[in-house]
Coordinates of C-alpha atoms in Angstrom, one line a residue:
M1 CA 20.2 316.9 74.2
A2 CA 17.9 319.2 76.2
R3 CA 15.0 319.1 78.5
V4 CA 12.4 321.9 78.4
A5 CA 10.0 322.4 81.2
L6 CA 7.6 325.2 82.3
A7 CA 8.8 326.4 85.7
Y8 CA 5.5 326.6 87.5
D9 CA 7.1 327.8 90.7
L10 CA 8.8 330.8 89.2
E11 CA 7.8 334.3 88.1
P12 CA 10.0 336.3 85.6
E13 CA 11.2 338.5 88.5
D14 CA 12.4 335.4 90.4
V15 CA 15.0 334.3 87.8
E16 CA 17.8 336.6 88.9
K17 CA 17.5 335.4 92.5
V18 CA 17.5 331.8 91.4
V19 CA 20.6 332.2 89.2
R20 CA 22.5 334.0 92.0
E21 CA 21.6 331.2 94.5
K22 CA 22.7 328.6 92.0
L23 CA 26.1 330.2 91.4
A24 CA 26.6 330.6 95.2
A25 CA 25.9 326.9 95.7
L26 CA 28.5 326.0 93.0
E27 CA 31.4 328.0 94.3
D28 CA 33.7 324.9 94.3
V29 CA 33.2 324.2 90.6
P30 CA 34.0 326.5 87.6
A31 CA 30.3 327.5 87.0
R32 CA 29.4 330.8 85.3
R33 CA 26.5 332.7 84.0
E34 CA 25.9 334.2 80.5
T35 CA 23.2 335.6 78.4
V36 CA 22.0 333.5 75.5
S37 CA 19.5 333.8 72.8
V38 CA 16.5 331.4 73.2
G39 CA 13.8 330.6 70.7
K40 CA 12.8 331.9 67.3
N41 CA 11.7 335.2 68.9
E42 CA 15.3 335.6 70.3
L43 CA 14.3 335.7 73.9
K44 CA 16.9 336.9 76.3
G45 CA 17.9 333.8 78.4
V46 CA 20.1 333.5 81.4
A47 CA 22.4 330.4 81.4
V48 CA 24.2 329.1 84.5
G49 CA 26.4 326.1 84.7
P50 CA 27.6 323.5 84.2
V51 CA 25.5 322.1 87.0
P52 CA 27.4 318.9 88.0
G53 CA 25.9 315.4 88.5
S54 CA 25.9 312.1 86.7
T55 CA 24.4 314.0 83.7
P56 CA 25.7 317.6 84.0
S57 CA 23.8 320.4 82.3
T58 CA 23.7 324.1 81.8
E59 CA 20.4 325.5 83.1
V60 CA 18.9 328.1 81.0
Y61 CA 16.0 330.3 82.1
A62 CA 13.8 332.1 79.6
S63 CA 10.7 334.2 80.1
T64 CA 7.8 334.9 77.8
E65 CA 4.3 336.3 78.4
G66 CA 4.7 336.0 82.1
R67 CA 5.9 332.3 82.0
V68 CA 9.3 331.0 82.9
Y69 CA 10.9 328.0 81.2
R70 CA 13.8 326.0 82.7
I71 CA 15.9 324.4 80.0
N72 CA 18.5 321.8 80.8
V73 CA 21.1 321.5 78.1
Y74 CA 23.0 318.3 78.9
G75 CA 26.8 318.3 78.7
D76 CA 29.7 320.0 80.5
G77 CA 29.2 323.3 78.6
L78 CA 27.4 325.1 75.7
D79 CA 28.8 324.4 72.3
A80 CA 27.7 325.7 68.9
G81 CA 25.2 322.9 68.5
D82 CA 23.7 323.6 71.8
R83 CA 23.3 327.3 71.0
E84 CA 21.7 326.4 67.7
L85 CA 19.3 324.1 69.5
L86 CA 18.3 326.8 72.0
S87 CA 17.7 329.3 69.2
S88 CA 15.4 326.8 67.4
L89 CA 12.9 326.4 70.3
K90 CA 9.4 327.6 69.9
F91 CA 7.2 328.5 73.0
D92 CA 3.4 328.3 72.5
R93 CA 0.9 329.3 75.1
P94 CA -0.1 326.2 77.2
S95 CA -3.4 324.7 76.1
R96 CA -4.3 323.9 79.7
S97 CA -3.4 325.5 83.0
A98 CA -1.4 323.5 85.6
A99 CA -4.4 323.9 88.0
S100 CA -6.7 322.1 85.5
L101 CA -4.6 319.0 85.8
G102 CA -5.6 318.5 89.5
A103 CA -3.3 317.6 92.3
L104 CA 0.0 316.4 90.8
P105 CA 2.7 314.5 92.8
D106 CA 5.7 316.6 93.9
A107 CA 8.7 315.1 92.1
N108 CA 11.0 316.7 94.6
D109 CA 9.3 315.1 97.7
P110 CA 10.7 311.6 98.7
K111 CA 7.2 310.7 99.9
T112 CA 6.1 310.6 96.2
Y113 CA 8.3 307.5 95.8
Y114 CA 7.4 305.7 99.0
K115 CA 6.4 302.0 98.7
N116 CA 5.2 299.9 101.7
G117 CA 7.0 296.7 100.7
G118 CA 4.3 294.7 102.5
E119 CA 4.9 291.1 103.6
L120 CA 8.2 291.0 101.8
R121 CA 9.6 293.8 103.9
E122 CA 8.4 292.1 107.1
R123 CA 10.0 288.8 106.1
E124 CA 13.3 290.5 105.1
E125 CA 13.5 292.4 108.4
A126 CA 12.8 289.2 110.4
A127 CA 15.4 287.2 108.4
R128 CA 18.0 290.0 109.1
G129 CA 17.7 289.3 112.8
G130 CA 17.8 285.5 112.7
N131 CA 20.7 284.0 110.8
E132 CA 20.8 280.3 110.2
K133 CA 24.3 279.1 110.9
G134 CA 26.1 276.2 109.3
G135 CA 24.8 273.9 106.5
S136 CA 27.2 274.8 103.7
E137 CA 30.9 275.3 103.1
R138 CA 32.3 278.8 102.7
T139 CA 33.7 279.7 99.3
A140 CA 35.9 282.7 98.5
S141 CA 35.0 284.3 101.8
M142 CA 36.6 284.9 105.2
T143 CA 35.7 286.1 108.7
A144 CA 36.0 289.7 109.6
A145 CA 39.0 288.8 111.8
E146 CA 40.8 287.4 108.7
V147 CA 40.5 290.6 106.6
P148 CA 44.0 292.1 106.1
R149 CA 44.4 295.5 107.7
Y150 CA 45.4 298.4 105.5
A151 CA 44.5 302.1 105.4
E152 CA 42.8 303.8 102.5
K153 CA 45.1 304.9 99.7
R154 CA 45.1 306.7 96.3
I155 CA 45.3 304.3 93.3
A156 CA 45.5 304.7 89.5
E157 CA 43.7 307.5 87.7
G158 CA 43.0 309.3 91.0
C159 CA 40.6 306.8 92.5
W160 CA 40.9 305.6 96.1
L161 CA 41.0 302.1 97.6
A162 CA 38.8 302.0 100.7
Q163 CA 40.1 301.1 104.1
S164 CA 40.0 297.3 104.3
T165 CA 38.2 297.0 107.6
F166 CA 35.6 299.7 107.0
F167 CA 32.1 298.2 107.1
F168 CA 30.5 297.7 103.7
Q169 CA 27.8 295.0 103.2
T170 CA 25.9 293.3 100.4
Q171 CA 22.6 295.2 99.9
H172 CA 20.1 292.5 98.9
G173 CA 18.0 290.4 101.3
R174 CA 17.2 286.8 102.1
Y175 CA 14.3 286.7 99.7
A176 CA 16.0 288.4 96.7
N177 CA 15.7 286.9 93.2
R178 CA 12.8 284.6 94.2
S179 CA 11.8 284.1 90.5
A180 CA 12.5 280.6 89.3
S181 CA 13.3 281.9 85.8
D182 CA 16.2 284.2 86.7
G183 CA 18.7 281.4 87.1
I184 CA 19.9 282.9 90.5
P185 CA 19.2 281.0 93.8
T186 CA 16.9 282.8 96.2
G187 CA 18.8 285.1 98.5
F188 CA 21.7 285.5 96.1
T189 CA 22.7 287.9 93.4
R190 CA 25.3 287.9 90.7
L191 CA 28.3 290.2 90.9
G192 CA 28.7 292.7 88.1
S193 CA 25.8 291.9 85.9
P194 CA 25.6 293.7 83.6
N195 CA 28.5 295.9 84.7
Y196 CA 31.5 295.4 86.9
W197 CA 34.5 297.7 87.7
G198 CA 35.4 299.9 84.8
Q199 CA 32.5 298.7 82.6
Y200 CA 29.5 300.6 81.4
T201 CA 27.0 299.3 78.8
H202 CA 24.0 301.6 79.3
G203 CA 25.1 304.1 76.7
N204 CA 28.0 306.2 75.6
L205 CA 28.1 308.5 78.7
G206 CA 31.7 307.7 79.9
Y207 CA 31.0 306.7 83.5
G208 CA 34.4 305.0 84.0
R209 CA 35.7 308.1 85.7
C210 CA 37.8 308.5 88.8
A211 CA 38.3 312.2 89.6
S212 CA 36.0 314.3 87.4
T213 CA 34.9 317.7 88.8
Y214 CA 31.5 317.8 87.1
Y215 CA 30.5 314.1 87.0
T216 CA 29.8 311.3 89.5
N217 CA 32.9 309.1 89.5
D218 CA 31.6 305.6 88.9
K219 CA 34.8 303.8 87.9
F220 CA 34.2 301.1 90.5
A221 CA 30.4 301.0 90.4
I222 CA 28.9 297.5 90.4
D223 CA 25.5 296.2 89.1
Y224 CA 23.6 293.4 90.9
P225 CA 20.6 291.8 89.2
L226 CA 17.5 291.7 91.4
N227 CA 13.8 290.9 90.9
F228 CA 11.5 293.9 90.7
G229 CA 10.5 295.0 94.2
D230 CA 13.3 293.2 96.0
A231 CA 14.4 294.9 99.2
V232 CA 17.6 297.0 99.1
F233 CA 19.5 297.6 102.4
S234 CA 21.9 300.3 103.4
P235 CA 25.5 299.2 102.8
F236 CA 26.9 301.1 105.8
K237 CA 26.9 300.2 109.5
S238 CA 25.6 303.7 110.1
G239 CA 25.1 306.8 108.1
T240 CA 22.8 309.6 107.0
V241 CA 20.6 310.0 103.9
T242 CA 21.6 313.1 101.9
F243 CA 19.2 312.5 98.9
A244 CA 16.2 310.3 98.1
G245 CA 14.1 310.4 95.0
R246 CA 15.1 311.6 91.5
N247 CA 16.3 314.8 89.8
S248 CA 17.4 316.2 86.5
S249 CA 21.1 316.3 87.3
H250 CA 21.2 312.6 87.8
K251 CA 18.4 311.6 85.5
N252 CA 20.0 308.3 84.3
Y253 CA 19.9 306.9 87.8
G254 CA 16.1 307.0 88.0
V255 CA 15.0 306.8 91.7
F256 CA 18.1 306.7 93.9
V257 CA 19.3 307.0 97.5
V258 CA 22.5 308.6 98.6
I259 CA 24.0 307.8 102.1
K260 CA 27.0 309.5 103.7
A261 CA 28.8 307.1 106.1
D262 CA 29.6 308.3 109.6
N263 CA 33.3 308.5 108.9
G264 CA 32.4 311.7 106.9
K265 CA 34.2 310.6 103.7
Y266 CA 32.6 307.5 102.2
V267 CA 29.3 308.0 100.2
N268 CA 27.1 305.4 98.6
L269 CA 24.6 305.8 95.7
S270 CA 22.0 303.1 95.1
A271 CA 20.2 303.6 91.8
H272 CA 17.4 302.3 89.5
L273 CA 15.0 301.7 92.4
S274 CA 11.3 301.2 91.9
G275 CA 10.5 303.1 95.0
L276 CA 11.7 304.2 98.5
A277 CA 11.1 302.7 101.9
P278 CA 8.9 305.0 104.0
G279 CA 10.9 307.3 106.1
I280 CA 13.9 307.4 103.7
R281 CA 14.5 311.1 103.2
P282 CA 17.4 313.6 103.5
G283 CA 18.6 313.7 107.1
A284 CA 17.2 310.2 108.0
R285 CA 19.6 308.0 110.0
V286 CA 20.2 304.5 108.7
T287 CA 22.0 301.3 109.7
D288 CA 23.0 298.1 108.1
A289 CA 19.5 296.7 109.0
T290 CA 17.6 299.6 107.3
I291 CA 15.7 298.9 104.1
I292 CA 16.2 302.0 102.0
G293 CA 14.2 301.1 98.9
Y294 CA 13.1 298.4 96.4
A295 CA 14.8 297.2 93.2
G296 CA 13.6 298.3 89.8
D297 CA 14.6 299.6 86.4
T298 CA 14.0 303.4 86.7
G299 CA 16.2 305.7 84.7
D300 CA 15.9 308.0 81.7
P301 CA 14.4 307.1 78.3
S302 CA 17.6 308.3 76.6
V303 CA 19.7 305.7 78.5
P304 CA 18.8 302.0 78.4
V305 CA 18.7 300.6 81.9
G306 CA 17.9 297.0 81.0
P307 CA 16.3 294.4 83.4
P308 CA 15.8 295.3 87.1
H309 CA 19.1 295.7 89.0
L310 CA 20.8 297.7 91.7
H311 CA 23.5 300.1 90.5
Q312 CA 25.9 300.5 93.5
A313 CA 28.5 303.2 93.5
F314 CA 30.8 304.4 96.2
Y315 CA 32.6 307.8 96.4
R316 CA 35.2 309.4 98.6
S317 CA 34.5 313.0 99.7
P318 CA 32.2 314.1 96.9
G319 CA 30.6 317.5 96.7
F320 CA 26.8 317.8 97.1
L321 CA 24.2 319.9 95.2
A322 CA 21.7 321.8 97.2
D323 CA 19.3 318.8 97.1
G324 CA 22.0 316.4 98.6
S325 CA 22.9 314.6 95.3
P326 CA 26.6 314.0 94.8
Y327 CA 29.2 315.0 92.2
G328 CA 33.0 315.1 92.0
G329 CA 35.2 313.8 94.7
T330 CA 36.8 310.5 93.7
G331 CA 35.6 307.0 92.8
L332 CA 36.1 304.5 95.7
Q333 CA 37.1 300.9 95.1
V334 CA 35.7 298.6 97.8
V335 CA 37.3 295.2 98.0
F336 CA 35.9 293.7 101.2
H337 CA 32.1 293.3 101.5
R338 CA 30.4 291.7 104.5
Y339 CA 27.4 289.5 104.1
V340 CA 24.8 288.1 106.5
G341 CA 24.7 284.6 105.2
T342 CA 21.1 283.5 105.7
A343 CA 20.8 282.4 102.0
A344 CA 24.1 280.6 102.0
R345 CA 23.2 279.1 105.4
T346 CA 26.5 280.2 106.9
S347 CA 27.7 282.5 109.7
P348 CA 28.2 286.1 108.6
G349 CA 31.4 286.5 106.6
V350 CA 33.3 288.8 104.2
Y351 CA 33.7 288.5 100.5
K352 CA 36.8 289.8 98.7
Y353 CA 36.2 291.2 95.3
G354 CA 38.9 291.3 92.6
W355 CA 39.6 291.4 88.9
S356 CA 39.8 287.6 88.5
K357 CA 38.1 284.8 90.4
T358 CA 40.3 282.6 92.6
S359 CA 39.7 280.2 95.5
T360 CA 39.7 283.2 97.9
Q361 CA 38.4 286.0 95.7
L362 CA 35.2 286.7 93.7
A363 CA 34.9 288.6 90.4
K364 CA 32.4 289.4 87.7
G365 CA 29.7 286.7 87.5
S366 CA 30.3 285.2 91.0
L367 CA 27.2 284.5 93.1
I368 CA 27.0 286.3 96.4
S369 CA 24.7 285.7 99.4
N370 CA 22.8 288.3 101.3

Protein backbone atom coordinates (compact mmCIF):
# COMPACT_ATOMS: atom_id res chain seq x y z
CA MET A 1 0.00 0.00 0.00
CA ALA A 2 1.30 3.44 -0.88
CA ARG A 3 0.36 7.09 -0.57
CA VAL A 4 1.39 9.44 -3.39
CA ALA A 5 1.35 13.19 -2.84
CA LEU A 6 2.74 16.22 -4.61
CA ALA A 7 5.26 17.85 -2.26
CA TYR A 8 4.21 21.47 -2.75
CA ASP A 9 6.89 22.70 -0.34
CA LEU A 10 9.83 21.08 -2.17
CA GLU A 11 11.86 21.86 -5.26
CA PRO A 12 13.94 19.12 -6.95
CA GLU A 13 17.15 20.62 -5.55
CA ASP A 14 15.74 20.30 -2.00
CA VAL A 15 15.44 16.50 -2.05
CA GLU A 16 19.03 15.70 -1.11
CA LYS A 17 18.88 17.98 1.93
CA VAL A 18 15.56 16.49 3.06
CA VAL A 19 16.91 12.94 2.77
CA ARG A 20 20.06 13.79 4.73
CA GLU A 21 18.02 15.42 7.49
CA LYS A 22 15.69 12.43 7.62
CA LEU A 23 18.58 9.99 8.00
CA ALA A 24 20.19 12.14 10.69
CA ALA A 25 16.94 12.15 12.66
CA LEU A 26 16.73 8.33 12.44
CA GLU A 27 20.22 7.52 13.73
CA ASP A 28 18.82 5.24 16.45
CA VAL A 29 17.02 2.93 13.99
CA PRO A 30 18.45 0.97 11.03
CA ALA A 31 17.25 3.41 8.35
CA ARG A 32 19.04 3.70 5.02
CA ARG A 33 18.80 5.35 1.63
CA GLU A 34 18.80 3.79 -1.82
CA THR A 35 18.06 4.73 -5.39
CA VAL A 36 14.89 3.20 -6.85
CA SER A 37 13.13 3.29 -10.19
CA VAL A 38 9.83 5.17 -10.07
CA GLY A 39 7.11 5.32 -12.71
CA LYS A 40 6.74 4.09 -16.24
CA ASN A 41 9.33 6.66 -17.34
CA GLU A 42 11.86 5.12 -14.91
CA LEU A 43 12.43 8.24 -12.87
CA LYS A 44 15.37 8.13 -10.49
CA GLY A 45 13.85 8.13 -7.02
CA VAL A 46 15.53 8.39 -3.64
CA ALA A 47 14.14 6.09 -0.94
CA VAL A 48 14.80 6.56 2.78
CA GLY A 49 13.51 4.40 5.58
CA PRO A 50 11.86 2.64 7.10
CA VAL A 51 10.46 5.70 8.89
CA PRO A 52 9.03 4.31 12.15
CA GLY A 53 5.56 4.89 13.60
CA SER A 54 2.31 2.99 14.04
CA THR A 55 2.30 2.60 10.25
CA PRO A 56 6.00 2.61 9.23
CA SER A 57 6.85 3.46 5.66
CA THR A 58 9.70 4.03 3.28
CA GLU A 59 9.59 7.58 1.94
CA VAL A 60 10.41 7.86 -1.75
CA TYR A 61 11.12 11.20 -3.44
CA ALA A 62 10.81 11.45 -7.22
CA SER A 63 11.10 14.56 -9.40
CA THR A 64 9.63 15.23 -12.84
CA GLU A 65 9.12 18.45 -14.79
CA GLY A 66 10.11 20.56 -11.77
CA ARG A 67 7.66 18.83 -9.45
CA VAL A 68 8.58 16.64 -6.46
CA TYR A 69 6.41 13.73 -5.35
CA ARG A 70 6.61 12.19 -1.88
CA ILE A 71 5.56 8.53 -1.89
CA ASN A 72 5.00 6.62 1.34
CA VAL A 73 5.28 2.86 0.78
CA TYR A 74 3.87 1.31 3.95
CA GLY A 75 5.65 -1.56 5.67
CA ASP A 76 9.02 -2.05 7.32
CA GLY A 77 10.99 -2.23 4.07
CA LEU A 78 10.71 -2.40 0.27
CA ASP A 79 9.98 -5.86 -1.12
CA ALA A 80 9.58 -6.98 -4.73
CA GLY A 81 5.89 -6.10 -4.74
CA ASP A 82 6.61 -2.59 -3.47
CA ARG A 83 9.20 -2.03 -6.19
CA GLU A 84 6.77 -3.24 -8.83
CA LEU A 85 4.17 -0.83 -7.47
CA LEU A 86 6.64 2.06 -7.64
CA SER A 87 7.56 1.26 -11.22
CA SER A 88 3.90 1.17 -12.27
CA LEU A 89 3.12 4.74 -11.22
CA LYS A 90 2.25 7.38 -13.79
CA PHE A 91 2.69 11.10 -13.14
CA ASP A 92 0.53 13.49 -15.16
CA ARG A 93 0.81 17.25 -15.03
CA PRO A 94 -1.70 18.61 -12.45
CA SER A 95 -4.87 19.97 -14.05
CA ARG A 96 -4.97 22.84 -11.53
CA SER A 97 -2.34 24.67 -9.54
CA ALA A 98 -2.30 24.52 -5.77
CA ALA A 99 -2.76 28.30 -5.69
CA SER A 100 -6.06 27.97 -7.58
CA LEU A 101 -7.51 25.96 -4.71
CA GLY A 102 -7.38 28.97 -2.41
CA ALA A 103 -6.22 28.95 1.20
CA LEU A 104 -5.95 25.32 2.29
CA PRO A 105 -5.65 24.27 5.95
CA ASP A 106 -2.17 23.30 7.12
CA ALA A 107 -2.38 19.62 8.05
CA ASN A 108 0.80 19.96 10.12
CA ASP A 109 -0.51 22.80 12.30
CA PRO A 110 -2.40 21.75 15.48
CA LYS A 111 -4.60 24.84 15.12
CA THR A 112 -6.20 23.19 12.07
CA TYR A 113 -7.81 20.67 14.44
CA TYR A 114 -8.86 23.02 17.26
CA LYS A 115 -12.45 22.75 18.50
CA ASN A 116 -13.96 25.06 21.09
CA GLY A 117 -15.99 22.46 22.97
CA GLY A 118 -18.50 25.14 23.95
CA GLU A 119 -20.81 24.62 26.89
CA LEU A 120 -19.74 20.99 27.32
CA ARG A 121 -16.16 22.03 27.98
CA GLU A 122 -17.26 24.58 30.58
CA ARG A 123 -19.46 22.02 32.35
CA GLU A 124 -16.70 19.42 32.35
CA GLU A 125 -14.16 21.83 33.79
CA ALA A 126 -16.61 22.92 36.49
CA ALA A 127 -17.44 19.31 37.40
CA ARG A 128 -13.73 18.51 37.65
CA GLY A 129 -13.36 20.97 40.48
CA GLY A 130 -16.47 20.04 42.47
CA ASN A 131 -16.76 16.37 43.33
CA GLU A 132 -20.00 15.05 44.83
CA LYS A 133 -18.98 12.72 47.65
CA GLY A 134 -20.96 9.75 48.87
CA GLY A 135 -24.20 8.35 47.54
CA SER A 136 -23.09 4.96 46.25
CA GLU A 137 -20.95 2.03 47.27
CA ARG A 138 -17.48 1.52 45.85
CA THR A 139 -17.04 -1.55 43.69
CA ALA A 140 -13.69 -2.97 42.59
CA SER A 141 -11.89 0.18 43.68
CA MET A 142 -9.67 1.43 46.48
CA THR A 143 -8.22 4.61 47.89
CA ALA A 144 -4.81 5.83 46.79
CA ALA A 145 -3.43 4.85 50.21
CA GLU A 146 -4.56 1.26 49.67
CA VAL A 147 -2.66 0.79 46.41
CA PRO A 148 0.15 -1.75 46.92
CA ARG A 149 3.60 -0.27 46.40
CA TYR A 150 5.95 -1.74 43.83
CA ALA A 151 8.50 -0.39 41.37
CA GLU A 152 8.22 -0.69 37.61
CA LYS A 153 9.54 -3.94 36.19
CA ARG A 154 10.07 -5.75 32.91
CA ILE A 155 7.43 -8.39 32.13
CA ALA A 156 6.77 -10.94 29.38
CA GLU A 157 7.68 -10.19 25.75
CA GLY A 158 9.74 -7.14 26.74
CA CYS A 159 6.87 -4.95 27.94
CA TRP A 160 7.04 -3.13 31.28
CA LEU A 161 4.65 -2.98 34.22
CA ALA A 162 4.24 0.61 35.40
CA GLN A 163 5.15 1.76 38.90
CA SER A 164 2.02 1.09 40.96
CA THR A 165 1.80 4.51 42.62
CA PHE A 166 2.48 6.61 39.52
CA PHE A 167 -0.49 8.84 38.70
CA PHE A 168 -2.63 7.64 35.78
CA GLN A 169 -6.30 8.62 35.57
CA THR A 170 -9.42 7.82 33.57
CA GLN A 171 -9.62 10.28 30.69
CA HIS A 172 -13.36 10.85 30.19
CA GLY A 173 -15.49 13.48 31.91
CA ARG A 174 -18.61 13.80 34.06
CA TYR A 175 -20.85 14.23 31.01
CA ALA A 176 -19.38 11.51 28.80
CA ASN A 177 -21.75 9.12 27.01
CA ARG A 178 -24.85 11.28 27.51
CA SER A 179 -26.75 9.52 24.72
CA ALA A 180 -29.60 7.39 26.01
CA SER A 181 -29.06 4.86 23.22
CA ASP A 182 -25.48 3.84 24.02
CA GLY A 183 -26.36 1.68 27.04
CA ILE A 184 -23.72 3.39 29.19
CA PRO A 185 -24.63 5.61 32.17
CA THR A 186 -23.66 9.27 31.81
CA GLY A 187 -20.19 9.91 33.19
CA PHE A 188 -19.09 6.31 32.70
CA THR A 189 -17.42 4.35 29.93
CA ARG A 190 -16.83 0.66 29.32
CA LEU A 191 -13.36 -0.81 29.73
CA GLY A 192 -11.86 -2.36 26.61
CA SER A 193 -14.62 -1.91 24.05
CA PRO A 194 -13.84 -2.94 21.40
CA ASN A 195 -10.27 -3.78 22.43
CA TYR A 196 -8.50 -4.59 25.68
CA TRP A 197 -4.95 -5.72 26.48
CA GLY A 198 -3.50 -7.80 23.65
CA GLN A 199 -6.53 -7.39 21.39
CA TYR A 200 -6.81 -5.62 18.06
CA THR A 201 -9.86 -5.75 15.80
CA HIS A 202 -9.27 -2.76 13.49
CA GLY A 203 -7.42 -4.76 10.84
CA ASN A 204 -4.48 -7.11 10.41
CA LEU A 205 -1.74 -4.67 11.42
CA GLY A 206 -0.29 -6.59 14.36
CA TYR A 207 -0.48 -3.97 17.09
CA GLY A 208 -0.02 -6.45 19.95
CA ARG A 209 3.67 -5.60 20.19
CA CYS A 210 5.87 -5.02 23.22
CA ALA A 211 9.31 -4.03 21.98
CA SER A 212 9.36 -3.33 18.24
CA THR A 213 11.97 -0.88 16.98
CA TYR A 214 9.90 0.49 14.11
CA TYR A 215 6.33 0.35 15.43
CA THR A 216 4.42 1.82 18.34
CA ASN A 217 4.09 -0.90 20.98
CA ASP A 218 0.38 -1.10 21.75
CA LYS A 219 0.23 -4.48 23.50
CA PHE A 220 -1.53 -2.92 26.51
CA ALA A 221 -3.58 -0.27 24.71
CA ILE A 222 -7.24 0.03 25.74
CA ASP A 223 -10.32 1.34 23.91
CA TYR A 224 -13.04 3.31 25.71
CA PRO A 225 -16.38 3.99 23.92
CA LEU A 226 -17.43 7.65 24.04
CA ASN A 227 -20.00 9.83 22.33
CA PHE A 228 -18.77 12.01 19.49
CA GLY A 229 -17.37 15.24 20.96
CA ASP A 230 -16.99 14.02 24.56
CA ALA A 231 -14.14 15.74 26.39
CA VAL A 232 -10.87 13.81 26.80
CA PHE A 233 -8.53 14.74 29.67
CA SER A 234 -4.79 14.22 30.09
CA PRO A 235 -4.10 10.96 31.96
CA PHE A 236 -1.06 12.38 33.81
CA LYS A 237 -0.80 14.63 36.86
CA SER A 238 1.63 16.75 34.85
CA GLY A 239 3.36 16.45 31.51
CA THR A 240 4.30 18.05 28.20
CA VAL A 241 2.63 17.61 24.81
CA THR A 242 5.08 16.30 22.19
CA PHE A 243 2.61 15.89 19.29
CA ALA A 244 -0.92 17.07 18.47
CA GLY A 245 -2.69 16.54 15.15
CA ARG A 246 -2.25 13.84 12.53
CA ASN A 247 0.54 12.58 10.27
CA SER A 248 1.38 9.92 7.69
CA SER A 249 3.57 7.80 10.00
CA HIS A 250 0.67 7.20 12.41
CA LYS A 251 -2.21 7.53 9.95
CA ASN A 252 -4.37 4.85 11.57
CA TYR A 253 -4.67 6.95 14.74
CA GLY A 254 -6.40 9.86 12.99
CA VAL A 255 -6.18 12.97 15.15
CA PHE A 256 -4.11 12.15 18.24
CA VAL A 257 -2.24 13.71 21.14
CA VAL A 258 1.02 12.50 22.68
CA ILE A 259 2.04 13.54 26.21
CA LYS A 260 5.32 12.83 27.98
CA ALA A 261 4.95 12.59 31.76
CA ASP A 262 7.28 14.56 33.97
CA ASN A 263 9.11 11.41 35.10
CA GLY A 264 10.73 11.47 31.65
CA LYS A 265 9.85 7.84 30.87
CA TYR A 266 6.10 7.34 30.57
CA VAL A 267 4.32 8.52 27.41
CA ASN A 268 0.61 8.50 26.57
CA LEU A 269 -1.06 8.44 23.15
CA SER A 270 -4.76 9.36 22.88
CA ALA A 271 -6.17 8.63 19.43
CA HIS A 272 -9.20 8.81 17.11
CA LEU A 273 -10.09 12.31 18.36
CA SER A 274 -12.54 14.51 16.46
CA GLY A 275 -10.49 17.58 17.32
CA LEU A 276 -8.03 19.20 19.71
CA ALA A 277 -8.69 21.57 22.58
CA PRO A 278 -7.34 25.06 21.82
CA GLY A 279 -3.79 25.48 23.08
CA ILE A 280 -2.86 21.80 22.78
CA ARG A 281 0.34 21.82 20.73
CA PRO A 282 3.91 20.53 21.05
CA GLY A 283 5.50 22.06 24.14
CA ALA A 284 2.21 22.80 25.91
CA ARG A 285 2.14 21.92 29.60
CA VAL A 286 -0.84 19.87 30.80
CA THR A 287 -2.20 18.54 34.10
CA ASP A 288 -4.87 16.04 35.10
CA ALA A 289 -7.42 18.88 34.82
CA THR A 290 -6.51 19.70 31.18
CA ILE A 291 -8.91 18.81 28.38
CA ILE A 292 -6.67 17.78 25.48
CA GLY A 293 -9.29 17.02 22.83
CA TYR A 294 -12.66 15.55 21.95
CA ALA A 295 -13.68 11.98 21.19
CA GLY A 296 -14.29 10.90 17.63
CA ASP A 297 -13.69 8.24 15.00
CA THR A 298 -10.85 9.67 12.91
CA GLY A 299 -8.35 7.28 11.39
CA ASP A 300 -7.39 6.09 7.94
CA PRO A 301 -9.81 4.73 5.30
CA SER A 302 -7.73 1.55 5.01
CA VAL A 303 -8.27 0.67 8.69
CA PRO A 304 -11.83 0.45 10.12
CA VAL A 305 -12.09 2.54 13.29
CA GLY A 306 -15.67 1.71 14.24
CA PRO A 307 -17.92 3.85 16.48
CA PRO A 308 -16.40 6.82 18.34
CA HIS A 309 -13.98 5.78 21.06
CA LEU A 310 -10.74 6.75 22.74
CA HIS A 311 -7.73 4.59 21.92
CA GLN A 312 -5.41 4.91 24.93
CA ALA A 313 -1.85 3.60 24.82
CA PHE A 314 1.08 4.00 27.20
CA TYR A 315 4.76 3.55 26.35
CA ARG A 316 8.00 3.47 28.30
CA SER A 317 10.92 5.50 26.90
CA PRO A 318 9.91 5.55 23.21
CA GLY A 319 11.82 7.35 20.50
CA PHE A 320 10.30 10.41 18.83
CA LEU A 321 10.20 11.50 15.21
CA ALA A 322 11.05 15.11 14.40
CA ASP A 323 7.38 16.06 14.80
CA GLY A 324 7.18 14.54 18.30
CA SER A 325 5.22 11.39 17.42
CA PRO A 326 6.44 8.20 19.16
CA TYR A 327 7.86 4.87 18.06
CA GLY A 328 9.77 2.01 19.61
CA GLY A 329 10.52 1.94 23.31
CA THR A 330 8.34 -0.64 25.04
CA GLY A 331 4.66 -1.14 25.72
CA LEU A 332 3.61 -0.14 29.24
CA GLN A 333 0.99 -2.04 31.24
CA VAL A 334 -0.86 0.25 33.64
CA VAL A 335 -2.82 -1.56 36.34
CA PHE A 336 -3.91 1.22 38.70
CA HIS A 337 -6.01 4.10 37.33
CA ARG A 338 -7.33 6.96 39.44
CA TYR A 339 -10.81 8.35 38.93
CA VAL A 340 -12.56 11.53 40.09
CA GLY A 341 -15.87 9.88 41.00
CA THR A 342 -18.43 12.58 40.18
CA ALA A 343 -20.46 10.22 37.99
CA ALA A 344 -20.32 7.41 40.56
CA ARG A 345 -21.08 9.93 43.33
CA THR A 346 -18.11 8.74 45.36
CA SER A 347 -14.91 10.22 46.65
CA PRO A 348 -11.95 9.94 44.28
CA GLY A 349 -10.54 6.43 44.14
CA VAL A 350 -8.37 3.99 42.23
CA TYR A 351 -9.42 1.21 39.87
CA LYS A 352 -7.34 -1.92 39.49
CA TYR A 353 -7.36 -3.43 35.98
CA GLY A 354 -6.67 -7.10 35.35
CA TRP A 355 -7.24 -10.03 33.01
CA SER A 356 -10.38 -11.20 34.84
CA LYS A 357 -13.07 -9.47 36.86
CA THR A 358 -13.18 -10.02 40.63
CA SER A 359 -14.60 -8.18 43.64
CA THR A 360 -11.46 -6.03 43.73
CA GLN A 361 -10.46 -5.92 40.07
CA LEU A 362 -11.97 -4.71 36.79
CA ALA A 363 -11.52 -6.30 33.37
CA LYS A 364 -12.82 -6.04 29.80
CA GLY A 365 -16.44 -4.88 29.79
CA SER A 366 -16.43 -3.28 33.26
CA LEU A 367 -17.99 0.15 33.70
CA ILE A 368 -15.69 2.88 35.01
CA SER A 369 -16.51 6.35 36.33
CA ASN A 370 -14.84 9.58 35.34
